[in-house]
Short mmCIF file of C-alpha atoms in Angstrom, two decimals:
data_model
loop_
_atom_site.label_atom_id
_atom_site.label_comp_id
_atom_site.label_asym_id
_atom_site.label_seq_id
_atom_site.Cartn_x
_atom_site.Cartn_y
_atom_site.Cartn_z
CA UNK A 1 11.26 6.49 31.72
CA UNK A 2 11.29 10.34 30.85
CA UNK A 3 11.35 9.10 27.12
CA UNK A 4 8.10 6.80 27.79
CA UNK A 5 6.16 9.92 29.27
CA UNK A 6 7.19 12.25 26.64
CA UNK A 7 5.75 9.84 24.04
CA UNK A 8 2.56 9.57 26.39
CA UNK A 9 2.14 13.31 26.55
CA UNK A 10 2.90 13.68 22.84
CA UNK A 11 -0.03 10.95 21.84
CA UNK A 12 -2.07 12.97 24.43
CA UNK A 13 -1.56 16.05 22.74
CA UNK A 14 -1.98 14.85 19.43
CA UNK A 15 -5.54 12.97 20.78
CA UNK A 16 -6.82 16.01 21.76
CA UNK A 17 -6.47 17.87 18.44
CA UNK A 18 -9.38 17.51 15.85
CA UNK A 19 -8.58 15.74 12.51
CA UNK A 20 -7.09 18.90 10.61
CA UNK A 21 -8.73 20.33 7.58
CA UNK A 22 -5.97 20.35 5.46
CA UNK A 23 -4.40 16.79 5.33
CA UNK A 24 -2.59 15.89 1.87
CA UNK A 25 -1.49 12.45 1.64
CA UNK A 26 2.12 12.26 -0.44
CA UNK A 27 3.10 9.86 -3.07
CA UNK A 28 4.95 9.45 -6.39
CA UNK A 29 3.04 10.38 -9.28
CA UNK A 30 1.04 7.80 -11.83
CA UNK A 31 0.64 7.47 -15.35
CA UNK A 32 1.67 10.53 -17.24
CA UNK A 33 1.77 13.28 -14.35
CA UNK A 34 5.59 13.30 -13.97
CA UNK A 35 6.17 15.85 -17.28
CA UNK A 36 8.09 13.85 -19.08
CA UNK A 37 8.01 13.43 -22.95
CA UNK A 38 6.55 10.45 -22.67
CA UNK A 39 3.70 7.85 -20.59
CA UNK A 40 5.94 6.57 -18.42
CA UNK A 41 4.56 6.17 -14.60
CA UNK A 42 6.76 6.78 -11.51
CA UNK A 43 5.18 5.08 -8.99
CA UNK A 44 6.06 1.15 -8.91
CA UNK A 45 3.78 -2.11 -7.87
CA UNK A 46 4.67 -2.11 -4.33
CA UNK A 47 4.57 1.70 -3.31
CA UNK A 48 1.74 2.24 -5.22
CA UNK A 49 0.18 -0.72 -3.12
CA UNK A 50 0.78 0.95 -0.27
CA UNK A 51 -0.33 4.42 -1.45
CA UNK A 52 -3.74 2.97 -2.06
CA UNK A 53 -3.93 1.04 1.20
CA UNK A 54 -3.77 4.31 2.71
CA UNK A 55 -5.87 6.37 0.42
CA UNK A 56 -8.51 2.86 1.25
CA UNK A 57 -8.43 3.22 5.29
CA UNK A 58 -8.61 7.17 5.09
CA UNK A 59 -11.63 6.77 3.15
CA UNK A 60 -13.39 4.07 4.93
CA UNK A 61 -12.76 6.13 7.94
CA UNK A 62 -15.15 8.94 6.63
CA UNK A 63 -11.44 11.51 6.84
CA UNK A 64 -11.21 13.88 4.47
CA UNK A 65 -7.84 14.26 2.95
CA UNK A 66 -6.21 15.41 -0.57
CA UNK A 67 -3.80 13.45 -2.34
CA UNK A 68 -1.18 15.10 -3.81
CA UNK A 69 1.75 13.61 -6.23
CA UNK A 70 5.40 14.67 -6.06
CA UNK A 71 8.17 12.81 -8.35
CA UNK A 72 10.76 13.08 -4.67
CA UNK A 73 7.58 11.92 -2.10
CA UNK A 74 10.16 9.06 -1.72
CA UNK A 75 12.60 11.33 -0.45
CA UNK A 76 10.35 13.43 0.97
CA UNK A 77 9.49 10.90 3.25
CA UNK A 78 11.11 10.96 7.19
CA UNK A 79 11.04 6.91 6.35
CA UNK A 80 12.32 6.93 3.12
CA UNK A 81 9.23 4.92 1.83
CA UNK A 82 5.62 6.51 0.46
CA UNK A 83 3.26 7.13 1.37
CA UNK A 84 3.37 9.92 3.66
CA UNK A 85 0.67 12.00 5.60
CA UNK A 86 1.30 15.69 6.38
CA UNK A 87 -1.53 16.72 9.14
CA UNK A 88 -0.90 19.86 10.24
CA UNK A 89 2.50 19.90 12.46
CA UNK A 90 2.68 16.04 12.11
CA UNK A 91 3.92 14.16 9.31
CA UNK A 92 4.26 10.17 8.90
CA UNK A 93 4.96 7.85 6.31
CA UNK A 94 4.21 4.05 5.53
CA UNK A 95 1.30 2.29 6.36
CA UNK A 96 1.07 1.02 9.79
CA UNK A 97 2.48 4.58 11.25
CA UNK A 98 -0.60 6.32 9.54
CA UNK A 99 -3.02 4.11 10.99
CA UNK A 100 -1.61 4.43 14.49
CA UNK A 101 -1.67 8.23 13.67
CA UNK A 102 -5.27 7.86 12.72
CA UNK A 103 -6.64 5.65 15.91
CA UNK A 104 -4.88 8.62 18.29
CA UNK A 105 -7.47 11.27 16.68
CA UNK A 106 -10.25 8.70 17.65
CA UNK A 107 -10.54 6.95 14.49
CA UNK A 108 -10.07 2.98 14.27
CA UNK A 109 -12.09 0.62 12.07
CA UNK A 110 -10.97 -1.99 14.33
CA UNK A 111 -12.18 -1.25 17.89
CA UNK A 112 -15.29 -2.91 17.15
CA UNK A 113 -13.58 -6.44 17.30
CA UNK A 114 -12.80 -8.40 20.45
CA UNK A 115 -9.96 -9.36 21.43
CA UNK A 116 -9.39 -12.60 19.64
CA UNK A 117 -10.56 -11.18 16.11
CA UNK A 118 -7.60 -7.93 16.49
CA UNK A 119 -5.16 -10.69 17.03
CA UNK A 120 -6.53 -12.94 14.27
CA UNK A 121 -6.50 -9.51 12.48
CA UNK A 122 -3.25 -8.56 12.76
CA UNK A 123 -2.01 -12.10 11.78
CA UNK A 124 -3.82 -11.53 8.24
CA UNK A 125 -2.14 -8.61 8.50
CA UNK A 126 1.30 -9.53 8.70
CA UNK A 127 0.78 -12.42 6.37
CA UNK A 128 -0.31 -9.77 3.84
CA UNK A 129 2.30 -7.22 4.18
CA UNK A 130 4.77 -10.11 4.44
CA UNK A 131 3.35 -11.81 1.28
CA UNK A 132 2.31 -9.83 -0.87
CA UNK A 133 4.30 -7.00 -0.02
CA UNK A 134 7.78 -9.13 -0.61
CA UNK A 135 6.81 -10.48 -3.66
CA UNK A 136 5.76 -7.60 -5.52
CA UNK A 137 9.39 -6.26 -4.52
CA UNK A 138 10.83 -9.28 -5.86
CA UNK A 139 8.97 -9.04 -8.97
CA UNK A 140 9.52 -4.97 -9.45
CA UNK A 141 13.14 -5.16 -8.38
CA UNK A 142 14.81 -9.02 -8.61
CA UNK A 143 13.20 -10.72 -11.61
CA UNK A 144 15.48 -9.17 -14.23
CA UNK A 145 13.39 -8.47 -17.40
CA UNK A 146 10.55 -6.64 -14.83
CA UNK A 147 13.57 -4.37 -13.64
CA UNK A 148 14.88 -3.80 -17.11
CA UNK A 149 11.64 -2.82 -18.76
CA UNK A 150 9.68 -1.48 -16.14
CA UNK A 151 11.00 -0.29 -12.70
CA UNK A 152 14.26 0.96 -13.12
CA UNK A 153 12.94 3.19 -16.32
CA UNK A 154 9.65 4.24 -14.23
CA UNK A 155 11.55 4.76 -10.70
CA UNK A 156 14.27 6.90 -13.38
CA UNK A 157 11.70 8.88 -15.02
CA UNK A 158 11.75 12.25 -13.16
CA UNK A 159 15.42 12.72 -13.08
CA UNK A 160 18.49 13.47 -15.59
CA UNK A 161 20.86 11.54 -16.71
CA UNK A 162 23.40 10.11 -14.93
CA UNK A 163 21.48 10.51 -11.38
CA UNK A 164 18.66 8.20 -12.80
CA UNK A 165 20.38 5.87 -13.64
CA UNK A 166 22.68 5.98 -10.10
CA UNK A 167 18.95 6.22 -8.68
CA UNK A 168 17.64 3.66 -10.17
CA UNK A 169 20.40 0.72 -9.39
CA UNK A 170 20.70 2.08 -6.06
CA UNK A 171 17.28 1.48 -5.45
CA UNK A 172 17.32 -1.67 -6.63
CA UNK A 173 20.25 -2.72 -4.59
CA UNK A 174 18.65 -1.64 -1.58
CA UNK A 175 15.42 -3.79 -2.12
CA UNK A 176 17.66 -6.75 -2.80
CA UNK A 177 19.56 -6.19 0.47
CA UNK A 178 16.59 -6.11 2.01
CA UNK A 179 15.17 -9.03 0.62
CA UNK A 180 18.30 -10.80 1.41
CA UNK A 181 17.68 -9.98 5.22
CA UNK A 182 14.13 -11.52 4.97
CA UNK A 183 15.22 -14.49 3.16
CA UNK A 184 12.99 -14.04 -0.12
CA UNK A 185 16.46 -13.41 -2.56
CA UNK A 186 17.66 -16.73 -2.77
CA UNK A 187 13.80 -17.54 -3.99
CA UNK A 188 12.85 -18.87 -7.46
CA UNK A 189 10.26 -16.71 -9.43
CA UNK A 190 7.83 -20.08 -9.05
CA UNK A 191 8.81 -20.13 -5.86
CA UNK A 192 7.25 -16.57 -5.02
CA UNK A 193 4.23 -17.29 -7.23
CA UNK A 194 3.48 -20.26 -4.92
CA UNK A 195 3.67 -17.56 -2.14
CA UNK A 196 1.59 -15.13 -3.66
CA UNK A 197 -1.45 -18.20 -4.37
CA UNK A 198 -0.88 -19.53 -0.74
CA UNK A 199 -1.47 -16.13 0.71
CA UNK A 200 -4.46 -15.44 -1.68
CA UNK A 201 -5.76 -18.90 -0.76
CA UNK A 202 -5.86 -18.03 2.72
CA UNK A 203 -7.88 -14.89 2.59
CA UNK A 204 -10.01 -16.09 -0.06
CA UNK A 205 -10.81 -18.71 2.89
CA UNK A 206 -11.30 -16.14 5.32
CA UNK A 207 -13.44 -13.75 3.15
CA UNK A 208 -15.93 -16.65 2.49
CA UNK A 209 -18.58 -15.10 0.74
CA UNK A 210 -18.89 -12.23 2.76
CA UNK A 211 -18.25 -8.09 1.34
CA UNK A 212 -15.47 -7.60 4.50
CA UNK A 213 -12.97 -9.90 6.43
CA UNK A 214 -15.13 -9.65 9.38
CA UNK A 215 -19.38 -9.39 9.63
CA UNK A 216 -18.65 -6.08 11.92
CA UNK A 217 -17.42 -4.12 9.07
CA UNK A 218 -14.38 -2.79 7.20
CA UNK A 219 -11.32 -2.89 9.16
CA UNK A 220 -7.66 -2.06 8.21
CA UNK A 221 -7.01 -5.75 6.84
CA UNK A 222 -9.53 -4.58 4.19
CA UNK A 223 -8.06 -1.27 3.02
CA UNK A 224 -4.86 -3.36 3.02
CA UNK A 225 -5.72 -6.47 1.30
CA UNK A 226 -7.80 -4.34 -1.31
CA UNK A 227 -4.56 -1.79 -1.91
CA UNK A 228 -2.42 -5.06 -2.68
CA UNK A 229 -4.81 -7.04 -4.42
CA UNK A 230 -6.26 -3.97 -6.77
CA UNK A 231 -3.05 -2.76 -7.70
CA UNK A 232 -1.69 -6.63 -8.69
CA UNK A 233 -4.46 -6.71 -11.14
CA UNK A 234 -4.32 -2.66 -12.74
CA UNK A 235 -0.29 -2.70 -13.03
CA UNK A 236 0.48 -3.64 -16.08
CA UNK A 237 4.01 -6.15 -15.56
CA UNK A 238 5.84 -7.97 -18.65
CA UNK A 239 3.13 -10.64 -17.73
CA UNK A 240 0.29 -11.53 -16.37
CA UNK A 241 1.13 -14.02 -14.13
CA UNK A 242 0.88 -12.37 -10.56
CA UNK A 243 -2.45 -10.91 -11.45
CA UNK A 244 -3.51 -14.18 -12.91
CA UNK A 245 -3.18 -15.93 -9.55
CA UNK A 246 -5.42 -13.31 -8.23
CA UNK A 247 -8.12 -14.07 -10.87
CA UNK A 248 -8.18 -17.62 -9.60
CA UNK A 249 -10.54 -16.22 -6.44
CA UNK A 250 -13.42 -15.02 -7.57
CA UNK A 251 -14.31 -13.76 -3.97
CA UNK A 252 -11.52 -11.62 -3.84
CA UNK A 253 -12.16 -10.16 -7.50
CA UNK A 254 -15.87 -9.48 -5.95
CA UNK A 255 -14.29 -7.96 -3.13
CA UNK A 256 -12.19 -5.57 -4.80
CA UNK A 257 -15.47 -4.57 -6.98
CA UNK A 258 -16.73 -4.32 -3.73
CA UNK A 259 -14.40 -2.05 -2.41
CA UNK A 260 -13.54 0.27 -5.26
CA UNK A 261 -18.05 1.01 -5.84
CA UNK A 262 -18.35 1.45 -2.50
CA UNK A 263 -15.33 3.57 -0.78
CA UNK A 264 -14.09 5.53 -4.59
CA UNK A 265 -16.76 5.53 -6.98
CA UNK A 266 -19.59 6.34 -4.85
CA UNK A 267 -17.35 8.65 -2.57
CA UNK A 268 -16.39 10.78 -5.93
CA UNK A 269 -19.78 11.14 -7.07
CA UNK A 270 -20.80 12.50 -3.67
CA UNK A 271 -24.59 12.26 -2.44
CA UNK A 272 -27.19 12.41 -4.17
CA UNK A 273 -29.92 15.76 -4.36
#
């Protein structure tokens, strides 16, 4: 019981303090930031999913925020998964964390829905993070020419040798544990692909032909879908085949167009004199 109010007084507390000025979101760096000799990105498919799910809600809520890259955000991280948030004395990692973290400063995209559409919500929700966040960990870290070429040399980048290379298998045991737990391992490659189009076929279903997931607006299931669903078509892989299933929905291509104009390009531009 005393453990229940001290969480109640700490939400409380952190309620009742404005939306700091200086909020930096954390995450590993991209394309040629890490100082290396040569182009070789850090961040991988699925954490750089996630980053931009984040960077997505933050934005649609009107917060401001500054994003800045570190080559150990991963290990920066209480979690031990970007991205992370650092607002003033608080600091919180991952994706559904940060949005809870948002709602207690009075921000939620998803108030405006009753209570039948949050639940329907969060289902899409799950089925997302579930989907689409297993299988690009599959492909990144179990499909062995994707984790020769590309994720064990990007996720080594920053550090010397030996310690990438322990890094880097380490890492990649981990994810297969934890794929193991969830029951996606034992899968075939075609067998995740079939996953990835089912899941796609289902929101493409639920988008219809409409900009959002639902007619009241932009809720978290759209920063998250669009952070998955962007990122599966810009990361280059050895193939195209994950982004090609994608390409097969030409709602959800529209949707990410969508989404990127409307909550990045006209954002950086700022308003017009």
């Amino acid at each position: 019981m005393s453990s229940l109010l001290a969480d109640a007084a700490i939400v409380q507390k952190m309620a009742s303090e404005p939306w700091p000025d200086d909020v930096c979101l954390y995450q590993p760096y991209k394309s040629n930031e890490v100082g290396t000799a040569d182009s070789v990105q850090q961040v991988l498919l699925p954490d750089n999913a996630q980053c931009l799910a984040v960077q997505c809600y933050l934005q649609m809520c009107g917060l401001p925020f500054r994003t800045v890259l570190r080559t150990n955000a991963e290990h920066m991280s209480p979690s031990g998964k970007p991205p992370f948030l650092r607002a003033g004395p608080y600091v919180i990692s991952e994706v559904d964390p940060i949005i809870k973290f948002v709602s207690t400063k009075g921000h939620s995209l998803s108030d405006k829905l009753d209570r039948p559409q949050q639940a329907e919500m969060k289902a899409y929700l799950a089925l997302v993070q579930g989907t689409l966040g297993n299988a690009e960990l599959y492909i990144s870290w179990c499909d062995p020419t994707t984790a020769s070429e590309i994720s064990r040399p990007r996720y080594s980048s920053p550090y010397p040798w030996p310690l990438n290379t322990l890094l880097a298998y380490r890492k990649q045991w981990d994810v297969q544990n934890q794929l193991k737990a969830l029951g996606w391992y034992s899968k075939t490659l075609e067998e995740v692909y079939d996953e990835v189009d089912n899941c796609c076929k289902a929101l493409a279903q639920r988008l219809g032909n409409h900009h959002y997931f639902f007619k009241q607006g932009p809720t978290e299931l759209d920063a998250l879908v669009f952070g998955h669903l962007y990122t599966i078509l810009t990361t280059p892989l050895t193939d195209n085949s994950l982004a090609d299933i994608v390409k097969e929905y030409s709602n959800l291509i529209n949707f990410c167009r969508h989404i990127e104009k409307k909550f990045f390009e006209e954002r950086e531009r700022g308003p017009k004199d």
